[in-house]
PDB file of C-alpha atoms in Angstrom:
ATOM      1  CA  MET O 292     133.745 137.214  61.158  1.00  0.00           C
ATOM      2  CA  THR O 293     136.597 136.009  63.468  1.00  0.00           C
ATOM      3  CA  LEU O 294     136.045 134.657  66.860  1.00  0.00           C
ATOM      4  CA  ARG O 295     137.450 138.012  68.453  1.00  0.00           C
ATOM      5  CA  ASP O 296     135.170 140.157  66.435  1.00  0.00           C
ATOM      6  CA  TRP O 297     132.084 138.115  67.156  1.00  0.00           C
ATOM      7  CA  LEU O 298     132.900 138.182  71.054  1.00  0.00           C
ATOM      8  CA  LYS O 299     132.871 142.116  70.791  1.00  0.00           C
ATOM      9  CA  THR O 300     129.536 141.961  69.152  1.00  0.00           C
ATOM     10  CA  ILE O 301     128.024 139.641  71.856  1.00  0.00           C
ATOM     11  CA  ASN O 302     129.455 141.803  74.633  1.00  0.00           C
ATOM     12  CA  HIS O 303     128.249 145.072  73.017  1.00  0.00           C
ATOM     13  CA  HIS O 304     124.823 143.434  72.780  1.00  0.00           C
ATOM     14  CA  THR O 305     124.683 141.951  76.166  1.00  0.00           C
ATOM     15  CA  ASP O 306     125.361 145.388  78.164  1.00  0.00           C
ATOM     16  CA  VAL O 307     121.599 145.951  78.321  1.00  0.00           C
ATOM     17  CA  VAL O 308     119.007 143.498  77.861  1.00  0.00           C
ATOM     18  CA  GLU O 309     115.209 144.301  77.541  1.00  0.00           C
ATOM     19  CA  ALA O 310     112.989 141.277  78.211  1.00  0.00           C
ATOM     20  CA  THR O 311     109.294 140.341  79.344  1.00  0.00           C
ATOM     21  CA  ALA O 312     109.355 138.027  82.426  1.00  0.00           C
ATOM     22  CA  GLN O 313     107.279 134.952  82.246  1.00  0.00           C
ATOM     23  CA  PRO O 314     106.570 132.578  85.318  1.00  0.00           C
ATOM     24  CA  GLU O 315     108.658 129.560  85.132  1.00  0.00           C
ATOM     25  CA  LYS O 316     107.292 126.323  84.636  1.00  0.00           C
ATOM     26  CA  GLY O 317     107.282 123.206  86.704  1.00  0.00           C
ATOM     27  CA  GLN O 318     109.468 124.796  89.573  1.00  0.00           C
ATOM     28  CA  GLY O 319     108.955 121.639  91.828  1.00  0.00           C
ATOM     29  CA  ARG O 320     110.344 119.206  89.180  1.00  0.00           C
ATOM     30  CA  LYS O 321     113.867 119.067  88.010  1.00  0.00           C
ATOM     31  CA  ILE O 322     114.301 119.333  84.272  1.00  0.00           C
ATOM     32  CA  GLY O 323     117.253 117.798  82.117  1.00  0.00           C
ATOM     33  CA  ILE O 324     118.033 117.768  78.716  1.00  0.00           C
ATOM     34  CA  ALA O 325     120.271 115.326  76.779  1.00  0.00           C
ATOM     35  CA  PHE O 326     121.796 117.014  73.776  1.00  0.00           C
ATOM     36  CA  GLY O 327     122.683 114.501  70.818  1.00  0.00           C
ATOM     37  CA  GLY O 328     125.537 114.226  68.714  1.00  0.00           C
ATOM     38  CA  GLY O 329     125.269 115.076  64.670  1.00  0.00           C
ATOM     39  CA  GLY O 330     127.662 117.778  63.582  1.00  0.00           C
ATOM     40  CA  ILE O 331     125.983 120.871  61.872  1.00  0.00           C
ATOM     41  CA  LYS O 332     122.449 119.219  62.770  1.00  0.00           C
ATOM     42  CA  GLY O 333     123.248 120.506  66.408  1.00  0.00           C
ATOM     43  CA  THR O 334     121.765 123.786  65.412  1.00  0.00           C
ATOM     44  CA  ALA O 335     118.554 122.080  65.936  1.00  0.00           C
ATOM     45  CA  HIS O 336     119.201 122.143  69.650  1.00  0.00           C
ATOM     46  CA  ILE O 337     119.347 125.826  69.519  1.00  0.00           C
ATOM     47  CA  GLY O 338     115.911 126.036  67.907  1.00  0.00           C
ATOM     48  CA  VAL O 339     114.541 123.681  70.608  1.00  0.00           C
ATOM     49  CA  LEU O 340     116.031 126.017  73.233  1.00  0.00           C
ATOM     50  CA  LYS O 341     114.464 129.074  71.681  1.00  0.00           C
ATOM     51  CA  VAL O 342     110.936 127.644  72.085  1.00  0.00           C
ATOM     52  CA  LEU O 343     111.655 126.424  75.533  1.00  0.00           C
ATOM     53  CA  ALA O 344     112.871 129.878  76.603  1.00  0.00           C
ATOM     54  CA  GLU O 345     109.610 131.471  75.340  1.00  0.00           C
ATOM     55  CA  TYR O 346     107.646 129.222  77.907  1.00  0.00           C
ATOM     56  CA  GLY O 347     110.083 129.981  80.652  1.00  0.00           C
ATOM     57  CA  ILE O 348     111.378 126.466  80.856  1.00  0.00           C
ATOM     58  CA  LYS O 349     115.188 126.262  82.087  1.00  0.00           C
ATOM     59  CA  PRO O 350     117.017 123.089  82.496  1.00  0.00           C
ATOM     60  CA  ASP O 351     118.443 122.310  85.882  1.00  0.00           C
ATOM     61  CA  MET O 352     121.226 120.104  84.322  1.00  0.00           C
ATOM     62  CA  VAL O 353     122.284 118.869  81.092  1.00  0.00           C
ATOM     63  CA  ALA O 354     124.562 116.434  79.173  1.00  0.00           C
ATOM     64  CA  GLY O 355     125.678 116.352  75.705  1.00  0.00           C
ATOM     65  CA  THR O 356     127.652 113.835  73.168  1.00  0.00           C
ATOM     66  CA  SER O 357     129.686 115.606  70.339  1.00  0.00           C
ATOM     67  CA  ILE O 358     127.821 118.828  69.080  1.00  0.00           C
ATOM     68  CA  GLY O 359     125.605 118.240  71.932  1.00  0.00           C
ATOM     69  CA  SER O 360     128.478 118.740  74.253  1.00  0.00           C
ATOM     70  CA  ALA O 361     129.300 122.005  72.771  1.00  0.00           C
ATOM     71  CA  ILE O 362     125.735 123.047  73.433  1.00  0.00           C
ATOM     72  CA  ALA O 363     125.611 121.698  76.812  1.00  0.00           C
ATOM     73  CA  ALA O 364     128.978 123.629  77.703  1.00  0.00           C
ATOM     74  CA  LEU O 365     127.850 126.812  76.200  1.00  0.00           C
ATOM     75  CA  LEU O 366     124.396 126.685  78.038  1.00  0.00           C
ATOM     76  CA  GLY O 367     126.284 125.808  81.260  1.00  0.00           C
ATOM     77  CA  SER O 368     128.525 128.791  80.848  1.00  0.00           C
ATOM     78  CA  GLY O 369     125.664 131.142  80.406  1.00  0.00           C
ATOM     79  CA  TYR O 370     124.759 131.532  76.872  1.00  0.00           C
ATOM     80  CA  ASP O 371     121.227 131.707  75.720  1.00  0.00           C
ATOM     81  CA  TRP O 372     119.791 130.398  72.493  1.00  0.00           C
ATOM     82  CA  LYS O 373     120.319 133.889  70.974  1.00  0.00           C
ATOM     83  CA  MET O 374     123.976 134.009  71.627  1.00  0.00           C
ATOM     84  CA  MET O 375     124.541 130.337  70.398  1.00  0.00           C
ATOM     85  CA  TYR O 376     122.528 131.208  67.149  1.00  0.00           C
ATOM     86  CA  ASP O 377     124.695 134.257  66.596  1.00  0.00           C
ATOM     87  CA  LEU O 378     127.757 132.023  67.050  1.00  0.00           C
ATOM     88  CA  PHE O 379     126.727 129.649  64.511  1.00  0.00           C
ATOM     89  CA  ARG O 380     125.434 132.062  62.114  1.00  0.00           C
ATOM     90  CA  ASN O 381     128.187 134.509  62.140  1.00  0.00           C
ATOM     91  CA  TYR O 382     131.462 132.483  62.877  1.00  0.00           C
ATOM     92  CA  ASP O 383     133.375 130.951  60.128  1.00  0.00           C
ATOM     93  CA  MET O 384     132.429 127.419  60.894  1.00  0.00           C
ATOM     94  CA  GLU O 385     134.426 125.999  57.839  1.00  0.00           C
ATOM     95  CA  SER O 386     137.506 127.229  59.316  1.00  0.00           C
ATOM     96  CA  LEU O 387     137.131 124.745  62.063  1.00  0.00           C
ATOM     97  CA  PHE O 388     137.244 121.795  59.426  1.00  0.00           C
ATOM     98  CA  LYS O 389     140.579 122.497  57.730  1.00  0.00           C
ATOM     99  CA  MET O 390     142.065 119.084  56.813  1.00  0.00           C
ATOM    100  CA  ARG O 391     145.708 118.506  57.988  1.00  0.00           C
ATOM    101  CA  PRO O 392     145.852 114.709  57.652  1.00  0.00           C
ATOM    102  CA  ASN O 393     148.008 112.760  59.939  1.00  0.00           C
ATOM    103  CA  ARG O 394     148.192 109.123  61.233  1.00  0.00           C
ATOM    104  CA  LYS O 395     145.283 109.422  63.455  1.00  0.00           C
ATOM    105  CA  GLY O 396     142.829 111.584  61.480  1.00  0.00           C
ATOM    106  CA  LEU O 397     141.887 114.109  58.946  1.00  0.00           C
ATOM    107  CA  ILE O 398     141.382 117.058  61.134  1.00  0.00           C
ATOM    108  CA  PRO O 399     143.219 118.037  64.098  1.00  0.00           C
ATOM    109  CA  ALA O 400     140.473 120.338  65.305  1.00  0.00           C
ATOM    110  CA  ASN O 401     142.616 122.427  67.746  1.00  0.00           C
ATOM    111  CA  GLU O 402     140.945 125.686  66.602  1.00  0.00           C
ATOM    112  CA  TYR O 403     137.738 123.901  67.827  1.00  0.00           C
ATOM    113  CA  THR O 404     139.151 123.438  71.430  1.00  0.00           C
ATOM    114  CA  ASP O 405     140.315 127.088  71.355  1.00  0.00           C
ATOM    115  CA  VAL O 406     136.729 128.233  70.428  1.00  0.00           C
ATOM    116  CA  ILE O 407     135.060 126.293  73.073  1.00  0.00           C
ATOM    117  CA  ARG O 408     137.491 127.825  75.579  1.00  0.00           C
ATOM    118  CA  VAL O 409     137.040 131.287  74.484  1.00  0.00           C
ATOM    119  CA  CYS O 410     133.219 130.992  74.471  1.00  0.00           C
ATOM    120  CA  THR O 411     133.160 129.520  77.949  1.00  0.00           C
ATOM    121  CA  LYS O 412     135.833 131.851  79.127  1.00  0.00           C
ATOM    122  CA  GLY O 413     137.733 129.080  80.313  1.00  0.00           C
ATOM    123  CA  ARG O 414     135.345 127.994  82.871  1.00  0.00           C
ATOM    124  CA  ARG O 415     135.755 124.351  83.931  1.00  0.00           C
ATOM    125  CA  LEU O 416     132.917 121.757  84.074  1.00  0.00           C
ATOM    126  CA  GLU O 417     132.585 121.831  88.087  1.00  0.00           C
ATOM    127  CA  ASP O 418     132.311 125.731  87.826  1.00  0.00           C
ATOM    128  CA  MET O 419     129.323 125.808  85.350  1.00  0.00           C
ATOM    129  CA  ASP O 420     126.023 127.573  86.107  1.00  0.00           C
ATOM    130  CA  ILE O 421     124.327 124.268  86.119  1.00  0.00           C
ATOM    131  CA  PRO O 422     125.648 120.624  86.280  1.00  0.00           C
ATOM    132  CA  VAL O 423     126.929 119.651  82.839  1.00  0.00           C
ATOM    133  CA  LYS O 424     128.144 116.227  81.801  1.00  0.00           C
ATOM    134  CA  ILE O 425     130.054 115.555  78.534  1.00  0.00           C
ATOM    135  CA  ILE O 426     130.270 111.998  77.042  1.00  0.00           C
ATOM    136  CA  ALA O 427     133.228 110.567  75.407  1.00  0.00           C
ATOM    137  CA  VAL O 428     134.776 107.028  74.558  1.00  0.00           C
ATOM    138  CA  ASP O 429     137.940 105.497  75.387  1.00  0.00           C
ATOM    139  CA  LEU O 430     139.344 103.452  72.566  1.00  0.00           C
ATOM    140  CA  VAL O 431     141.830 101.543  74.830  1.00  0.00           C
ATOM    141  CA  SER O 432     139.317 100.537  77.654  1.00  0.00           C
ATOM    142  CA  HIS O 433     136.324 100.135  75.323  1.00  0.00           C
ATOM    143  CA  LYS O 434     134.543 102.396  77.836  1.00  0.00           C
ATOM    144  CA  ARG O 435     132.010 105.329  78.011  1.00  0.00           C
ATOM    145  CA  ILE O 436     133.706 108.212  79.506  1.00  0.00           C
ATOM    146  CA  ILE O 437     131.610 110.700  81.478  1.00  0.00           C
ATOM    147  CA  PHE O 438     133.155 114.106  82.469  1.00  0.00           C
ATOM    148  CA  SER O 439     131.722 116.156  85.284  1.00  0.00           C
ATOM    149  CA  SER O 440     134.783 118.090  86.141  1.00  0.00           C
ATOM    150  CA  GLY O 441     138.001 119.426  84.557  1.00  0.00           C
ATOM    151  CA  ASP O 442     139.138 121.332  81.224  1.00  0.00           C
ATOM    152  CA  THR O 443     135.786 122.172  79.703  1.00  0.00           C
ATOM    153  CA  ALA O 444     137.115 122.617  76.168  1.00  0.00           C
ATOM    154  CA  VAL O 445     139.205 119.401  76.056  1.00  0.00           C
ATOM    155  CA  ALA O 446     136.185 117.547  77.197  1.00  0.00           C
ATOM    156  CA  VAL O 447     134.037 118.920  74.343  1.00  0.00           C
ATOM    157  CA  ARG O 448     136.871 118.362  71.791  1.00  0.00           C
ATOM    158  CA  ALA O 449     137.158 114.718  73.083  1.00  0.00           C
ATOM    159  CA  SER O 450     133.594 114.320  72.745  1.00  0.00           C
ATOM    160  CA  SER O 451     133.410 115.360  69.311  1.00  0.00           C
ATOM    161  CA  ALA O 452     136.376 113.562  67.955  1.00  0.00           C
ATOM    162  CA  LEU O 453     134.842 111.743  65.261  1.00  0.00           C
ATOM    163  CA  PRO O 454     136.957 108.608  64.650  1.00  0.00           C
ATOM    164  CA  GLY O 455     138.869 108.368  61.346  1.00  0.00           C
ATOM    165  CA  ILE O 456     137.992 112.309  60.678  1.00  0.00           C
ATOM    166  CA  PHE O 457     138.932 114.262  63.838  1.00  0.00           C
ATOM    167  CA  THR O 458     142.177 113.242  65.681  1.00  0.00           C
ATOM    168  CA  PRO O 459     141.509 111.690  68.920  1.00  0.00           C
ATOM    169  CA  VAL O 460     142.339 113.237  72.410  1.00  0.00           C
ATOM    170  CA  GLU O 461     145.088 111.545  74.319  1.00  0.00           C
ATOM    171  CA  MET O 462     144.543 112.011  78.283  1.00  0.00           C
ATOM    172  CA  GLY O 463     146.600 109.846  80.444  1.00  0.00           C
ATOM    173  CA  ASN O 464     146.371 106.312  79.452  1.00  0.00           C
ATOM    174  CA  MET O 465     143.349 107.152  77.509  1.00  0.00           C
ATOM    175  CA  LEU O 466     142.785 107.613  73.717  1.00  0.00           C
ATOM    176  CA  LEU O 467     139.269 109.494  73.427  1.00  0.00           C
ATOM    177  CA  VAL O 468     136.893 109.768  70.578  1.00  0.00           C
ATOM    178  CA  ASP O 469     133.421 110.951  69.945  1.00  0.00           C
ATOM    179  CA  GLY O 470     130.871 109.754  72.354  1.00  0.00           C
ATOM    180  CA  TYR O 471     128.564 109.001  69.455  1.00  0.00           C
ATOM    181  CA  VAL O 472     130.314 105.610  69.527  1.00  0.00           C
ATOM    182  CA  LEU O 473     128.422 104.317  72.846  1.00  0.00           C
ATOM    183  CA  ASP O 474     125.937 106.896  73.737  1.00  0.00           C
ATOM    184  CA  ASN O 475     124.821 109.567  71.189  1.00  0.00           C
ATOM    185  CA  CYS O 476     122.082 111.191  73.281  1.00  0.00           C
ATOM    186  CA  PRO O 477     122.868 110.483  76.889  1.00  0.00           C
ATOM    187  CA  GLY O 478     119.466 110.466  78.575  1.00  0.00           C
ATOM    188  CA  ASP O 479     120.296 108.088  81.028  1.00  0.00           C
ATOM    189  CA  VAL O 480     123.156 110.224  82.304  1.00  0.00           C
ATOM    190  CA  VAL O 481     120.699 113.254  82.740  1.00  0.00           C
ATOM    191  CA  ARG O 482     118.496 110.794  84.595  1.00  0.00           C
ATOM    192  CA  GLU O 483     121.322 109.740  87.041  1.00  0.00           C
ATOM    193  CA  MET O 484     121.997 113.398  87.675  1.00  0.00           C
ATOM    194  CA  GLY O 485     118.890 113.642  89.247  1.00  0.00           C
ATOM    195  CA  ALA O 486     116.163 114.865  86.539  1.00  0.00           C
ATOM    196  CA  ASP O 487     112.560 114.380  87.089  1.00  0.00           C
ATOM    197  CA  VAL O 488     111.826 115.039  83.474  1.00  0.00           C
ATOM    198  CA  VAL O 489     114.306 114.221  80.767  1.00  0.00           C
ATOM    199  CA  ILE O 490     114.084 115.803  77.572  1.00  0.00           C
ATOM    200  CA  ALA O 491     116.241 114.175  74.817  1.00  0.00           C
ATOM    201  CA  ILE O 492     116.877 115.859  71.565  1.00  0.00           C
ATOM    202  CA  ASP O 493     117.991 113.097  69.266  1.00  0.00           C
ATOM    203  CA  LEU O 494     119.626 114.124  65.852  1.00  0.00           C
ATOM    204  CA  ARG O 495     119.739 110.695  64.244  1.00  0.00           C
ATOM    205  CA  VAL O 496     117.869 110.114  61.093  1.00  0.00           C
ATOM    206  CA  ALA O 497     118.230 106.761  58.869  1.00  0.00           C
ATOM    207  CA  ASP O 498     120.269 107.300  55.623  1.00  0.00           C
ATOM    208  CA  HIS O 499     119.915 104.622  53.045  1.00  0.00           C
ATOM    209  CA  SER O 500     121.500 106.244  50.314  1.00  0.00           C
ATOM    210  CA  VAL O 501     125.032 104.947  48.903  1.00  0.00           C
ATOM    211  CA  PRO O 502     127.955 106.790  50.581  1.00  0.00           C
ATOM    212  CA  LYS O 503     129.978 108.855  48.501  1.00  0.00           C
ATOM    213  CA  ASN O 504     133.085 109.688  50.420  1.00  0.00           C
ATOM    214  CA  ILE O 505     135.283 108.759  53.176  1.00  0.00           C
ATOM    215  CA  LEU O 506     133.373 110.885  55.656  1.00  0.00           C
ATOM    216  CA  GLY O 507     130.105 109.243  54.430  1.00  0.00           C
ATOM    217  CA  ILE O 508     131.254 105.901  54.955  1.00  0.00           C
ATOM    218  CA  ILE O 509     132.710 106.424  58.264  1.00  0.00           C
ATOM    219  CA  THR O 510     129.484 108.331  59.612  1.00  0.00           C
ATOM    220  CA  ARG O 511     127.196 105.467  58.038  1.00  0.00           C
ATOM    221  CA  SER O 512     129.135 102.517  59.749  1.00  0.00           C
ATOM    222  CA  LEU O 513     128.716 104.548  63.181  1.00  0.00           C
ATOM    223  CA  ASP O 514     125.119 105.391  62.503  1.00  0.00           C
ATOM    224  CA  ILE O 515     124.154 101.788  61.790  1.00  0.00           C
ATOM    225  CA  ALA O 516     125.751 100.856  65.075  1.00  0.00           C
ATOM    226  CA  VAL O 517     123.819 103.511  66.972  1.00  0.00           C
ATOM    227  CA  HIS O 518     120.308 102.752  65.386  1.00  0.00           C
ATOM    228  CA  THR O 519     120.912  99.231  66.108  1.00  0.00           C
ATOM    229  CA  PHE O 520     122.094  99.183  69.535  1.00  0.00           C
ATOM    230  CA  GLN O 521     121.663 102.408  71.358  1.00  0.00           C
ATOM    231  CA  LYS O 522     118.590 103.291  73.231  1.00  0.00           C
ATOM    232  CA  VAL O 523     117.554 106.804  74.775  1.00  0.00           C
ATOM    233  CA  ASP O 524     116.344 106.707  78.187  1.00  0.00           C
ATOM    234  CA  CYS O 525     113.866 109.897  78.495  1.00  0.00           C
ATOM    235  CA  ASP O 526     110.566 110.978  79.265  1.00  0.00           C
ATOM    236  CA  ILE O 527     109.988 112.800  75.674  1.00  0.00           C
ATOM    237  CA  GLN O 528     112.448 112.141  72.575  1.00  0.00           C
ATOM    238  CA  LEU O 529     112.382 114.929  70.041  1.00  0.00           C
ATOM    239  CA  ARG O 530     113.672 114.095  66.778  1.00  0.00           C
ATOM    240  CA  PRO O 531     113.736 117.253  64.726  1.00  0.00           C
ATOM    241  CA  ILE O 532     115.690 115.844  61.636  1.00  0.00           C
ATOM    242  CA  ALA O 533     113.589 114.260  59.171  1.00  0.00           C
ATOM    243  CA  ASP O 534     115.811 114.220  55.899  1.00  0.00           C
ATOM    244  CA  VAL O 535     119.466 113.342  55.603  1.00  0.00           C
ATOM    245  CA  VAL O 536     122.117 116.277  56.366  1.00  0.00           C
ATOM    246  CA  ASP O 537     125.849 115.724  55.935  1.00  0.00           C
ATOM    247  CA  THR O 538     127.647 116.079  59.395  1.00  0.00           C
ATOM    248  CA  LEU O 539     129.853 119.025  58.108  1.00  0.00           C
ATOM    249  CA  ASP O 540     127.463 120.648  55.777  1.00  0.00           C
ATOM    250  CA  VAL O 541     127.548 124.275  57.212  1.00  0.00           C
ATOM    251  CA  SER O 542     124.949 125.572  54.692  1.00  0.00           C
ATOM    252  CA  ALA O 543     122.318 123.228  56.270  1.00  0.00           C
ATOM    253  CA  GLY O 544     122.661 125.055  59.792  1.00  0.00           C
ATOM    254  CA  GLU O 545     119.764 127.518  59.363  1.00  0.00           C
ATOM    255  CA  ALA O 546     117.469 124.825  58.079  1.00  0.00           C
ATOM    256  CA  CYS O 547     118.222 122.360  60.839  1.00  0.00           C
ATOM    257  CA  PHE O 548     117.721 125.273  63.458  1.00  0.00           C
ATOM    258  CA  GLN O 549     114.295 125.795  61.939  1.00  0.00           C
ATOM    259  CA  LEU O 550     113.472 122.143  62.179  1.00  0.00           C
ATOM    260  CA  GLY O 551     114.349 122.154  65.806  1.00  0.00           C
ATOM    261  CA  GLU O 552     111.938 125.090  66.388  1.00  0.00           C
ATOM    262  CA  ALA O 553     109.338 123.566  64.514  1.00  0.00           C
ATOM    263  CA  CYS O 554     109.868 120.185  66.530  1.00  0.00           C
ATOM    264  CA  ALA O 555     109.718 121.812  69.941  1.00  0.00           C
ATOM    265  CA  ARG O 556     106.511 123.587  68.998  1.00  0.00           C
ATOM    266  CA  GLU O 557     104.865 120.486  67.879  1.00  0.00           C
ATOM    267  CA  HIS O 558     105.492 118.930  71.305  1.00  0.00           C
ATOM    268  CA  ILE O 559     105.459 121.873  73.746  1.00  0.00           C
ATOM    269  CA  GLU O 560     102.140 120.830  75.334  1.00  0.00           C
ATOM    270  CA  GLU O 561     103.473 117.422  75.913  1.00  0.00           C
ATOM    271  CA  ILE O 562     106.488 118.950  77.430  1.00  0.00           C
ATOM    272  CA  LEU O 563     104.470 121.322  79.479  1.00  0.00           C
ATOM    273  CA  ARG O 564     102.302 118.373  80.705  1.00  0.00           C
ATOM    274  CA  LEU O 565     105.264 116.396  81.895  1.00  0.00           C
ATOM    275  CA  ILE O 566     106.856 119.353  83.608  1.00  0.00           C
ATOM    276  CA  ASN O 567     103.507 120.213  85.548  1.00  0.00           C
ATOM    277  CA  GLU O 568     102.471 116.758  86.517  1.00  0.00           C
TER     278      GLU O 568
END
């Protein structure tokens, strides 16, 4: 299904929506969600959002890295978990990963930028329904870059530019790559945004197998650095992915969605307790 066809389907189904209202939880406390990076494992975020929605839990602010930045941007522009699920299930995700090698990477990912821009209807970060921040890393200054305004699609593209695989994003004097390098699950950013309760969805999982290709070697190198040096600031850390999943293995999307849902159900009582304290 093409992006245009999928959008027509979404527009058709969202003309009339039937729903059963539930009381919102913890209205006095601000809830923030940090969405971690992890490629196709990001469908686990959607599974978590499904369960939170069932309990009337809506984030007041979000931040994300890599695929987590796309989830944050979609959420901020009005998508619910069902719309995200339909996008990941029906859109030809493999078309986003076509290899066209150049001096700076294997995949330009220009179409990925276009998809995010169309899905968010061109909204800028400062115009989102809730505050959204997106994490990238500048290879020139060696610093974490936090986007809170500007072109949403470009920010998401930069946050998702896995070094060596996706080409980096040039912006002024900066050369931006995946936020995974310095901050894969930005709970501290959500905390600084004013959240009283920070829910971190961390997609990392330790992999001790022998890497079989260039993608495996690059991602494993980053994984080691992330596991060794990065700590997640949060009130509850959800780790839905128990087994190794290849970053670009589109066929694993449904399984990761189900793992996210199961993890959220396992921890929902703890989440409700934190929100209602």
